[in-house]
PDB file of C-alpha atoms in Angstrom:
ATOM      1  CA  MET A   1     101.198 -19.410  66.770  1.00  0.00           C
ATOM      2  CA  GLN A   2     102.060 -15.406  65.656  1.00  0.00           C
ATOM      3  CA  PRO A   3     104.855 -14.092  64.731  1.00  0.00           C
ATOM      4  CA  ALA A   4     106.846 -12.532  67.313  1.00  0.00           C
ATOM      5  CA  GLY A   5     106.319  -8.519  67.706  1.00  0.00           C
ATOM      6  CA  PRO A   6     109.648  -6.985  68.431  1.00  0.00           C
ATOM      7  CA  THR A   7     111.117  -6.811  71.334  1.00  0.00           C
ATOM      8  CA  PRO A   8     109.821  -4.249  73.506  1.00  0.00           C
ATOM      9  CA  PRO A   9     113.233  -2.286  75.357  1.00  0.00           C
ATOM     10  CA  GLU A  10     114.525  -3.275  79.045  1.00  0.00           C
ATOM     11  CA  THR A  11     114.174  -0.637  81.045  1.00  0.00           C
ATOM     12  CA  GLY A  12     114.046  -2.511  84.220  1.00  0.00           C
ATOM     13  CA  PRO A  13     116.921  -2.775  86.226  1.00  0.00           C
ATOM     14  CA  GLY A  14     120.267  -4.033  85.305  1.00  0.00           C
ATOM     15  CA  LYS A  15     119.794  -3.860  81.410  1.00  0.00           C
ATOM     16  CA  PRO A  16     120.627  -1.461  79.414  1.00  0.00           C
ATOM     17  CA  ARG A  17     119.134   1.731  78.305  1.00  0.00           C
ATOM     18  CA  SER A  18     120.844   4.556  75.181  1.00  0.00           C
ATOM     19  CA  ALA A  19     121.837   7.477  76.945  1.00  0.00           C
ATOM     20  CA  ARG A  20     119.047  10.000  78.513  1.00  0.00           C
ATOM     21  CA  THR A  21     119.317  14.034  77.491  1.00  0.00           C
ATOM     22  CA  PRO A  22     119.537  15.352  80.438  1.00  0.00           C
ATOM     23  CA  ARG A  23     116.392  16.011  83.163  1.00  0.00           C
ATOM     24  CA  ALA A  24     114.318  19.914  82.485  1.00  0.00           C
ATOM     25  CA  ASP A  25     115.271  20.718  86.364  1.00  0.00           C
ATOM     26  CA  ALA A  26     119.490  20.095  85.500  1.00  0.00           C
ATOM     27  CA  LEU A  27     119.364  22.341  82.528  1.00  0.00           C
ATOM     28  CA  ARG A  28     117.666  24.805  85.234  1.00  0.00           C
ATOM     29  CA  ASN A  29     119.847  23.984  87.302  1.00  0.00           C
ATOM     30  CA  ARG A  30     122.619  24.659  85.372  1.00  0.00           C
ATOM     31  CA  ASP A  31     121.609  27.864  83.923  1.00  0.00           C
ATOM     32  CA  LYS A  32     120.137  29.430  87.013  1.00  0.00           C
ATOM     33  CA  LEU A  33     124.822  28.816  88.592  1.00  0.00           C
ATOM     34  CA  ILE A  34     125.769  30.281  85.242  1.00  0.00           C
ATOM     35  CA  GLN A  35     123.501  33.254  85.433  1.00  0.00           C
ATOM     36  CA  VAL A  36     124.132  33.330  89.689  1.00  0.00           C
ATOM     37  CA  ALA A  37     128.194  32.951  88.530  1.00  0.00           C
ATOM     38  CA  ARG A  38     128.245  35.914  85.935  1.00  0.00           C
ATOM     39  CA  ALA A  39     126.719  37.997  87.955  1.00  0.00           C
ATOM     40  CA  ALA A  40     128.624  37.306  90.933  1.00  0.00           C
ATOM     41  CA  PHE A  41     132.323  37.800  88.931  1.00  0.00           C
ATOM     42  CA  ALA A  42     130.503  41.088  87.576  1.00  0.00           C
ATOM     43  CA  SER A  43     130.549  42.446  90.781  1.00  0.00           C
ATOM     44  CA  GLY A  44     133.991  42.847  90.786  1.00  0.00           C
ATOM     45  CA  ASP A  45     133.894  42.089  94.958  1.00  0.00           C
ATOM     46  CA  GLY A  46     136.951  39.919  95.634  1.00  0.00           C
ATOM     47  CA  THR A  47     137.004  36.137  95.512  1.00  0.00           C
ATOM     48  CA  VAL A  48     133.714  34.506  94.974  1.00  0.00           C
ATOM     49  CA  VAL A  49     132.355  31.527  96.906  1.00  0.00           C
ATOM     50  CA  LEU A  50     131.418  28.688  95.518  1.00  0.00           C
ATOM     51  CA  GLU A  51     129.566  28.017  97.508  1.00  0.00           C
ATOM     52  CA  GLY A  52     127.716  31.951  98.529  1.00  0.00           C
ATOM     53  CA  ILE A  53     127.174  30.748  94.104  1.00  0.00           C
ATOM     54  CA  ALA A  54     124.925  27.588  95.390  1.00  0.00           C
ATOM     55  CA  ARG A  55     123.170  29.637  97.618  1.00  0.00           C
ATOM     56  CA  GLU A  56     122.171  31.722  95.730  1.00  0.00           C
ATOM     57  CA  ALA A  57     121.462  30.248  92.370  1.00  0.00           C
ATOM     58  CA  GLY A  58     118.623  27.570  95.731  1.00  0.00           C
ATOM     59  CA  VAL A  59     120.543  24.347  95.202  1.00  0.00           C
ATOM     60  CA  GLY A  60     122.821  22.260  97.206  1.00  0.00           C
ATOM     61  CA  ILE A  61     127.623  22.935  96.294  1.00  0.00           C
ATOM     62  CA  GLY A  62     127.205  18.777  95.460  1.00  0.00           C
ATOM     63  CA  THR A  63     124.338  19.897  92.446  1.00  0.00           C
ATOM     64  CA  LEU A  64     126.992  22.773  91.741  1.00  0.00           C
ATOM     65  CA  TYR A  65     130.512  20.070  91.296  1.00  0.00           C
ATOM     66  CA  ARG A  66     128.399  17.429  89.310  1.00  0.00           C
ATOM     67  CA  HIS A  67     127.921  20.216  87.262  1.00  0.00           C
ATOM     68  CA  PHE A  68     131.330  22.172  87.442  1.00  0.00           C
ATOM     69  CA  PRO A  69     133.971  19.200  89.331  1.00  0.00           C
ATOM     70  CA  THR A  70     136.356  21.938  89.278  1.00  0.00           C
ATOM     71  CA  ARG A  71     135.660  26.204  89.765  1.00  0.00           C
ATOM     72  CA  GLU A  72     137.856  26.324  86.297  1.00  0.00           C
ATOM     73  CA  ALA A  73     134.511  24.440  84.601  1.00  0.00           C
ATOM     74  CA  LEU A  74     132.179  27.081  86.209  1.00  0.00           C
ATOM     75  CA  VAL A  75     134.580  30.009  84.841  1.00  0.00           C
ATOM     76  CA  GLU A  76     135.001  28.815  81.461  1.00  0.00           C
ATOM     77  CA  ALA A  77     130.650  27.429  81.345  1.00  0.00           C
ATOM     78  CA  VAL A  78     130.696  31.532  82.363  1.00  0.00           C
ATOM     79  CA  TYR A  79     133.034  33.044  80.574  1.00  0.00           C
ATOM     80  CA  ALA A  80     132.016  31.085  76.995  1.00  0.00           C
ATOM     81  CA  ALA A  81     128.237  32.395  77.635  1.00  0.00           C
ATOM     82  CA  GLU A  82     129.152  35.803  78.091  1.00  0.00           C
ATOM     83  CA  LEU A  83     131.802  35.842  75.058  1.00  0.00           C
ATOM     84  CA  ASP A  84     128.512  34.943  73.626  1.00  0.00           C
ATOM     85  CA  ASP A  85     126.933  37.445  74.328  1.00  0.00           C
ATOM     86  CA  VAL A  86     129.338  40.161  73.554  1.00  0.00           C
ATOM     87  CA  THR A  87     130.390  38.517  69.981  1.00  0.00           C
ATOM     88  CA  GLY A  88     127.478  38.363  69.591  1.00  0.00           C
ATOM     89  CA  SER A  89     126.860  42.074  69.317  1.00  0.00           C
ATOM     90  CA  ALA A  90     129.337  41.515  66.041  1.00  0.00           C
ATOM     91  CA  PRO A  91     125.965  41.279  63.549  1.00  0.00           C
ATOM     92  CA  ALA A  92     123.803  44.045  65.548  1.00  0.00           C
ATOM     93  CA  LEU A  93     127.163  46.135  65.314  1.00  0.00           C
ATOM     94  CA  LEU A  94     127.597  46.629  61.986  1.00  0.00           C
ATOM     95  CA  GLN A  95     123.862  46.990  61.155  1.00  0.00           C
ATOM     96  CA  GLU A  96     124.336  50.412  63.208  1.00  0.00           C
ATOM     97  CA  LEU A  97     128.203  51.006  62.476  1.00  0.00           C
ATOM     98  CA  PRO A  98     130.500  51.865  60.031  1.00  0.00           C
ATOM     99  CA  ALA A  99     132.971  48.720  60.059  1.00  0.00           C
ATOM    100  CA  ASP A 100     136.022  50.928  62.200  1.00  0.00           C
ATOM    101  CA  ALA A 101     133.252  51.735  63.572  1.00  0.00           C
ATOM    102  CA  ALA A 102     132.235  48.699  64.946  1.00  0.00           C
ATOM    103  CA  LEU A 103     135.021  47.145  66.024  1.00  0.00           C
ATOM    104  CA  ARG A 104     136.018  50.361  67.918  1.00  0.00           C
ATOM    105  CA  ALA A 105     133.001  50.246  69.834  1.00  0.00           C
ATOM    106  CA  TRP A 106     132.863  46.350  69.571  1.00  0.00           C
ATOM    107  CA  MET A 107     137.096  46.239  71.176  1.00  0.00           C
ATOM    108  CA  VAL A 108     135.278  48.996  74.204  1.00  0.00           C
ATOM    109  CA  ARG A 109     132.616  46.425  74.352  1.00  0.00           C
ATOM    110  CA  TYR A 110     134.502  43.158  75.062  1.00  0.00           C
ATOM    111  CA  ALA A 111     137.743  45.460  77.506  1.00  0.00           C
ATOM    112  CA  ALA A 112     134.854  46.503  79.335  1.00  0.00           C
ATOM    113  CA  PHE A 113     133.484  42.735  79.834  1.00  0.00           C
ATOM    114  CA  ILE A 114     137.759  41.294  80.566  1.00  0.00           C
ATOM    115  CA  ALA A 115     137.605  45.093  83.469  1.00  0.00           C
ATOM    116  CA  THR A 116     134.735  43.935  85.299  1.00  0.00           C
ATOM    117  CA  LYS A 117     135.349  40.458  84.535  1.00  0.00           C
ATOM    118  CA  ARG A 118     139.176  40.491  86.895  1.00  0.00           C
ATOM    119  CA  GLY A 119     138.364  38.049  89.451  1.00  0.00           C
ATOM    120  CA  MET A 120     137.350  35.611  86.668  1.00  0.00           C
ATOM    121  CA  ALA A 121     140.174  36.539  83.638  1.00  0.00           C
ATOM    122  CA  ASP A 122     142.401  35.798  86.642  1.00  0.00           C
ATOM    123  CA  THR A 123     140.919  31.958  86.927  1.00  0.00           C
ATOM    124  CA  LEU A 124     141.183  31.843  83.484  1.00  0.00           C
ATOM    125  CA  ARG A 125     144.822  33.036  82.822  1.00  0.00           C
ATOM    126  CA  THR A 126     145.874  29.786  85.212  1.00  0.00           C
ATOM    127  CA  ALA A 127     143.365  27.298  84.495  1.00  0.00           C
ATOM    128  CA  TRP A 128     145.756  28.341  80.346  1.00  0.00           C
ATOM    129  CA  ALA A 129     148.927  27.957  81.397  1.00  0.00           C
ATOM    130  CA  SER A 130     148.550  24.743  83.279  1.00  0.00           C
ATOM    131  CA  GLY A 131     146.153  22.736  80.557  1.00  0.00           C
ATOM    132  CA  ARG A 132     143.289  22.611  82.549  1.00  0.00           C
ATOM    133  CA  ILE A 133     141.333  24.744  80.246  1.00  0.00           C
ATOM    134  CA  ALA A 134     141.375  24.349  77.375  1.00  0.00           C
ATOM    135  CA  THR A 135     141.182  28.072  75.143  1.00  0.00           C
ATOM    136  CA  PRO A 136     140.012  27.108  70.885  1.00  0.00           C
ATOM    137  CA  ALA A 137     136.459  27.543  71.697  1.00  0.00           C
ATOM    138  CA  THR A 138     136.679  30.767  73.439  1.00  0.00           C
ATOM    139  CA  ARG A 139     139.412  31.971  70.938  1.00  0.00           C
ATOM    140  CA  GLU A 140     136.766  30.974  68.025  1.00  0.00           C
ATOM    141  CA  ARG A 141     133.988  32.831  69.449  1.00  0.00           C
ATOM    142  CA  ILE A 142     136.486  36.453  69.265  1.00  0.00           C
ATOM    143  CA  THR A 143     138.334  35.453  65.975  1.00  0.00           C
ATOM    144  CA  SER A 144     135.183  35.261  64.331  1.00  0.00           C
ATOM    145  CA  ALA A 145     133.621  38.038  65.382  1.00  0.00           C
ATOM    146  CA  ILE A 146     136.596  40.418  64.915  1.00  0.00           C
ATOM    147  CA  ALA A 147     136.845  38.892  61.202  1.00  0.00           C
ATOM    148  CA  ALA A 148     133.727  39.502  60.386  1.00  0.00           C
ATOM    149  CA  ILE A 149     133.644  42.837  60.648  1.00  0.00           C
ATOM    150  CA  LEU A 150     137.796  42.558  59.179  1.00  0.00           C
ATOM    151  CA  ALA A 151     136.031  41.427  56.771  1.00  0.00           C
ATOM    152  CA  ARG A 152     133.330  44.319  55.987  1.00  0.00           C
ATOM    153  CA  GLY A 153     136.245  46.517  57.062  1.00  0.00           C
ATOM    154  CA  ALA A 154     138.023  45.401  53.982  1.00  0.00           C
ATOM    155  CA  GLU A 155     135.076  46.277  51.540  1.00  0.00           C
ATOM    156  CA  ASP A 156     134.348  49.254  52.330  1.00  0.00           C
ATOM    157  CA  GLY A 157     138.297  50.329  52.972  1.00  0.00           C
ATOM    158  CA  SER A 158     137.702  51.236  55.757  1.00  0.00           C
ATOM    159  CA  LEU A 159     140.390  48.549  57.771  1.00  0.00           C
ATOM    160  CA  ARG A 160     143.212  47.832  56.538  1.00  0.00           C
ATOM    161  CA  PRO A 161     143.087  44.014  53.758  1.00  0.00           C
ATOM    162  CA  ASP A 162     146.154  42.333  55.679  1.00  0.00           C
ATOM    163  CA  VAL A 163     145.675  41.405  58.577  1.00  0.00           C
ATOM    164  CA  GLU A 164     144.742  38.333  59.917  1.00  0.00           C
ATOM    165  CA  PRO A 165     141.726  38.343  62.091  1.00  0.00           C
ATOM    166  CA  GLU A 166     143.609  35.853  65.125  1.00  0.00           C
ATOM    167  CA  ASP A 167     146.526  38.406  65.376  1.00  0.00           C
ATOM    168  CA  VAL A 168     144.221  40.883  65.832  1.00  0.00           C
ATOM    169  CA  THR A 169     142.581  38.544  69.094  1.00  0.00           C
ATOM    170  CA  VAL A 170     145.896  37.935  70.854  1.00  0.00           C
ATOM    171  CA  MET A 171     146.889  41.803  70.302  1.00  0.00           C
ATOM    172  CA  LEU A 172     143.935  42.088  72.541  1.00  0.00           C
ATOM    173  CA  LEU A 173     143.880  39.610  75.074  1.00  0.00           C
ATOM    174  CA  GLY A 174     147.211  40.883  75.578  1.00  0.00           C
ATOM    175  CA  ILE A 175     146.852  44.429  75.775  1.00  0.00           C
ATOM    176  CA  PHE A 176     143.289  43.179  78.314  1.00  0.00           C
ATOM    177  CA  LEU A 177     144.657  40.511  79.887  1.00  0.00           C
ATOM    178  CA  ALA A 178     148.410  42.185  81.048  1.00  0.00           C
ATOM    179  CA  GLY A 179     145.350  45.525  82.102  1.00  0.00           C
ATOM    180  CA  THR A 180     145.077  45.984  86.490  1.00  0.00           C
ATOM    181  CA  THR A 181     142.383  47.250  88.572  1.00  0.00           C
ATOM    182  CA  GLY A 182     144.320  49.847  88.827  1.00  0.00           C
ATOM    183  CA  ASP A 183     143.874  50.824  84.464  1.00  0.00           C
ATOM    184  CA  THR A 184     141.718  54.057  84.397  1.00  0.00           C
ATOM    185  CA  PRO A 185     138.400  53.789  81.075  1.00  0.00           C
ATOM    186  CA  ALA A 186     140.859  56.532  79.650  1.00  0.00           C
ATOM    187  CA  ARG A 187     144.113  54.431  79.124  1.00  0.00           C
ATOM    188  CA  THR A 188     141.618  51.520  78.241  1.00  0.00           C
ATOM    189  CA  GLU A 189     141.121  54.375  74.700  1.00  0.00           C
ATOM    190  CA  ARG A 190     144.216  55.073  74.264  1.00  0.00           C
ATOM    191  CA  LEU A 191     144.499  51.364  73.730  1.00  0.00           C
ATOM    192  CA  ILE A 192     141.979  50.831  71.883  1.00  0.00           C
ATOM    193  CA  ASP A 193     143.241  53.722  69.784  1.00  0.00           C
ATOM    194  CA  LEU A 194     146.995  52.489  68.523  1.00  0.00           C
ATOM    195  CA  VAL A 195     145.064  48.395  67.899  1.00  0.00           C
ATOM    196  CA  MET A 196     142.969  51.174  65.822  1.00  0.00           C
ATOM    197  CA  ASP A 197     145.556  52.626  64.802  1.00  0.00           C
ATOM    198  CA  ALA A 198     147.369  49.904  63.403  1.00  0.00           C
ATOM    199  CA  LEU A 199     144.583  48.613  61.417  1.00  0.00           C
ATOM    200  CA  THR A 200     143.654  51.558  59.429  1.00  0.00           C
ATOM    201  CA  PRO A 201     144.894  51.790  55.438  1.00  0.00           C
ATOM    202  CA  ARG A 202     147.417  54.057  54.972  1.00  0.00           C
TER     203      ARG A 202
END
């Protein structure tokens, strides 16, 4: 009598199975939904309709809701993807520019991101206030980018060494999220100049 070999995995109906990774087509659908939503929020054409996003992405509304059960969930995913792009620009700017110029260029880019995502920012602001969307992940991305630039500026003397990156994050969010659709580029430039003035060594 031969010894029993390893027990084969039980995969029949009703049998326990290990957690499965998302299917490739499901990941493609999710990425496509985020891509379409990013373009829709960037267009500034008013309220973004979820049914329109699903249709443009080539999926049913049920598929959208499986990935993003609420509008806030979709907005959070889009915002995180956009923030990856914005905060990911910090290292490149530091390679091209002195630290103080890099910080200013980064703030201009971040201000443009907020301005062109006005509808999404409003949804996020409401969700943050109600606690439906947690803020640490996005705040950490912003603060990490700012910290890297501040650290370089402290080294070369172009930025104050005694500034907490989180304080700058709070200041920028307060400025840009409190803006209105009537804000002009000139006003945004003036506000950024005020922030830079506060961060420049005396």
